[in-house]
Short mmCIF file of C-alpha atoms and ligand atoms in Angstrom, two decimals:
data_model
loop_
_atom_site.label_atom_id
_atom_site.label_comp_id
_atom_site.label_asym_id
_atom_site.label_seq_id
_atom_site.Cartn_x
_atom_site.Cartn_y
_atom_site.Cartn_z
CA MET A 1 27.45 -13.86 10.96
CA LYS A 2 25.57 -15.47 8.09
CA THR A 3 27.86 -16.89 5.45
CA ARG A 4 27.40 -19.03 2.35
CA SER A 5 28.56 -22.40 1.17
CA PHE A 6 28.18 -24.45 -1.99
CA THR A 7 26.63 -27.88 -2.31
CA ILE A 8 25.98 -30.46 -5.02
CA VAL A 9 23.28 -33.10 -4.79
CA LYS A 10 25.21 -35.69 -6.80
CA PRO A 11 23.88 -37.88 -9.66
CA ASN A 12 23.08 -40.95 -7.53
CA ALA A 13 20.94 -38.92 -5.11
CA VAL A 14 19.16 -37.08 -7.94
CA ALA A 15 18.51 -40.34 -9.84
CA ALA A 16 17.13 -41.98 -6.69
CA GLY A 17 14.64 -39.13 -6.25
CA ASN A 18 16.25 -37.87 -3.06
CA THR A 19 16.79 -34.21 -4.07
CA GLY A 20 13.70 -32.99 -2.23
CA ARG A 21 14.53 -34.95 0.93
CA ILE A 22 18.06 -33.52 0.98
CA LEU A 23 16.87 -29.94 0.41
CA ASP A 24 14.36 -30.47 3.21
CA ILE A 25 17.15 -31.58 5.60
CA LEU A 26 19.12 -28.45 4.69
CA ALA A 27 16.07 -26.23 5.32
CA ALA A 28 15.36 -27.92 8.66
CA ALA A 29 18.98 -27.21 9.67
CA GLY A 30 18.44 -23.50 9.06
CA PHE A 31 19.97 -23.18 5.58
CA THR A 32 18.25 -20.90 3.11
CA LEU A 33 18.74 -21.17 -0.64
CA ARG A 34 20.45 -18.29 -2.40
CA ALA A 35 20.75 -20.08 -5.76
CA LEU A 36 19.61 -23.46 -7.13
CA LYS A 37 19.73 -25.27 -10.48
CA MET A 38 19.90 -28.69 -12.12
CA VAL A 39 22.96 -29.22 -14.31
CA CYS A 40 24.71 -32.00 -16.23
CA PHE A 41 28.45 -32.07 -15.60
CA SER A 42 30.44 -32.48 -18.83
CA ARG A 43 33.87 -34.15 -18.55
CA ASN A 44 35.36 -30.67 -18.80
CA ASP A 45 33.14 -29.46 -15.94
CA ALA A 46 34.21 -32.43 -13.78
CA TYR A 47 37.92 -31.89 -14.48
CA ARG A 48 37.59 -28.20 -13.63
CA PHE A 49 35.50 -28.74 -10.51
CA TYR A 50 37.71 -31.51 -9.14
CA SER A 51 41.03 -30.18 -10.48
CA ASP A 52 42.65 -30.64 -7.04
CA HIS A 53 42.10 -34.41 -7.41
CA ILE A 54 43.49 -34.91 -10.94
CA GLY A 55 45.96 -37.82 -10.86
CA LYS A 56 44.56 -39.44 -7.71
CA PRO A 57 43.57 -43.11 -8.01
CA PHE A 58 39.86 -42.39 -7.66
CA PHE A 59 39.76 -39.52 -10.18
CA GLY A 60 38.64 -41.53 -13.24
CA GLU A 61 35.77 -43.13 -11.37
CA LEU A 62 34.81 -39.74 -9.92
CA VAL A 63 34.60 -38.19 -13.42
CA GLU A 64 32.54 -41.12 -14.76
CA PHE A 65 30.15 -40.80 -11.85
CA MET A 66 29.78 -37.02 -11.93
CA THR A 67 29.02 -37.11 -15.68
CA SER A 68 26.56 -40.04 -15.37
CA GLY A 69 23.44 -37.88 -14.94
CA PRO A 70 22.09 -34.59 -13.66
CA SER A 71 23.19 -32.97 -10.42
CA VAL A 72 21.57 -30.17 -8.43
CA VAL A 73 23.89 -27.32 -7.45
CA ALA A 74 23.05 -24.76 -4.79
CA ILE A 75 24.34 -21.87 -2.73
CA VAL A 76 23.10 -22.11 0.85
CA GLU A 77 23.27 -19.60 3.67
CA ARG A 78 23.20 -19.65 7.48
CA GLU A 79 25.46 -18.83 10.44
CA ASP A 80 28.86 -20.48 9.91
CA ALA A 81 27.64 -22.11 6.70
CA VAL A 82 30.83 -23.90 5.58
CA ALA A 83 31.44 -25.73 8.87
CA GLU A 84 27.75 -26.41 9.59
CA LEU A 85 27.15 -27.84 6.11
CA ARG A 86 30.19 -30.14 6.42
CA LYS A 87 28.82 -31.41 9.76
CA LEU A 88 25.38 -32.07 8.29
CA VAL A 89 26.85 -33.80 5.22
CA GLY A 90 29.12 -36.13 7.23
CA ALA A 91 32.33 -37.99 6.45
CA THR A 92 33.38 -38.49 2.80
CA ASP A 93 32.89 -42.25 3.14
CA PRO A 94 29.21 -42.94 3.93
CA ALA A 95 30.25 -46.08 5.83
CA LYS A 96 32.13 -43.84 8.28
CA ALA A 97 29.57 -41.01 8.40
CA ALA A 98 27.72 -40.32 11.67
CA GLU A 99 24.08 -41.30 12.11
CA GLY A 100 21.68 -38.71 10.78
CA THR A 101 24.14 -37.15 8.34
CA ILE A 102 23.13 -36.83 4.68
CA ARG A 103 25.84 -39.20 3.48
CA LYS A 104 24.83 -41.80 6.06
CA LEU A 105 21.23 -41.53 4.88
CA PHE A 106 21.75 -41.36 1.11
CA GLY A 107 25.38 -42.24 0.28
CA GLU A 108 26.20 -45.60 -1.31
CA SER A 109 30.01 -45.56 -1.51
CA LEU A 110 33.02 -43.25 -1.35
CA THR A 111 32.39 -42.10 -4.91
CA ARG A 112 28.58 -42.31 -4.87
CA ASN A 113 28.36 -40.33 -1.63
CA ALA A 114 25.21 -38.35 -2.51
CA ILE A 115 26.37 -34.81 -1.79
CA HIS A 116 29.31 -32.41 -1.96
CA ALA A 117 30.01 -29.60 0.51
CA SER A 118 32.78 -27.02 0.11
CA ASP A 119 35.67 -27.44 2.56
CA SER A 120 36.53 -23.73 2.99
CA GLN A 121 35.06 -20.29 2.31
CA GLU A 122 37.62 -19.70 -0.44
CA HIS A 123 36.74 -22.97 -2.17
CA ALA A 124 33.01 -22.29 -1.76
CA VAL A 125 33.29 -19.06 -3.77
CA ARG A 126 35.49 -20.73 -6.40
CA GLU A 127 33.09 -23.66 -6.71
CA TRP A 128 29.82 -21.72 -6.93
CA SER A 129 31.40 -19.34 -9.46
CA GLN A 130 31.71 -22.31 -11.85
CA TRP A 131 27.93 -22.73 -11.83
CA PHE A 132 26.30 -19.37 -11.07
CA TRP A 133 26.64 -15.95 -12.64
CA PRO A 134 26.35 -13.12 -10.09
CA GLY A 135 22.85 -12.29 -11.40
CA GLU A 136 21.65 -15.81 -10.58
CA ILE A 137 22.46 -15.42 -6.88
CA MET A 138 19.57 -13.99 -4.84
CA GLU A 139 21.20 -11.14 -2.94
CA ALA A 140 18.09 -9.38 -1.63
CA ASP A 141 16.52 -10.24 1.72
CA TYR A 142 13.24 -11.78 0.58
CA GLY A 143 12.09 -12.45 4.14
CA PHE A 144 13.74 -15.87 4.23
CA THR A 145 14.06 -15.76 8.02
CA ARG A 146 12.62 -18.96 9.50
CA LYS A 147 9.63 -18.36 11.79
P1 CMP B 201 33.66 -34.71 -2.53
O1 CMP B 201 33.49 -34.15 -1.17
O2 CMP B 201 32.71 -34.26 -3.58
O3 CMP B 201 35.17 -34.45 -3.04
C1 CMP B 201 35.93 -35.36 -3.81
C2 CMP B 201 35.18 -36.62 -4.11
O4 CMP B 201 35.95 -37.71 -4.59
C3 CMP B 201 34.58 -37.13 -2.82
O5 CMP B 201 33.52 -36.31 -2.41
C4 CMP B 201 34.18 -38.55 -3.22
O6 CMP B 201 32.94 -38.59 -3.87
C5 CMP B 201 35.24 -38.91 -4.25
N1 CMP B 201 36.16 -39.93 -3.78
C6 CMP B 201 36.24 -41.19 -4.23
N2 CMP B 201 37.19 -41.86 -3.61
C7 CMP B 201 37.77 -41.04 -2.72
C8 CMP B 201 38.81 -41.18 -1.76
N3 CMP B 201 39.48 -42.33 -1.62
N4 CMP B 201 39.11 -40.12 -0.99
C9 CMP B 201 38.45 -38.94 -1.14
N5 CMP B 201 37.44 -38.77 -2.05
C10 CMP B 201 37.10 -39.80 -2.82
#
């Protein structure tokens, strides 16, 4: 069954001009876009988005990084989207990520790891709801099926 997940192309990847390359990797892996926009995280946005990590040693650096420049947020769809996106994105630490994964290709460090992928269906819905109103999510079948 097709499901959806949420992803963020993080500020280092956007600043380096890698947004297009990353979206291309997602498309080649069979993900279709259901919603897409460029946003600037405020400190409030970062605290809300990463509320599970408040108080952890890396939280301050994470907030500084996520508010350092624009990000690109997206809802993507395919079979088993949450698990397949996590596989494609790779381990949190780019140094430990498998060859060919997005973090291996574009990540610079644990914090500057290029991309976020939701870790569960429940979190995916919570996370995309912070960035997209229902009307901004393309619900119709526009013939997105890959040929
Ligand atoms: P992400 O998958 O977006 O979720 C939390 C983010 O915190 C993670 O990616 C990293 O960018 C960042 N982070 C920094 N240090 C750590 C750490 N030691 N463990 C987990 N996440 C970290």
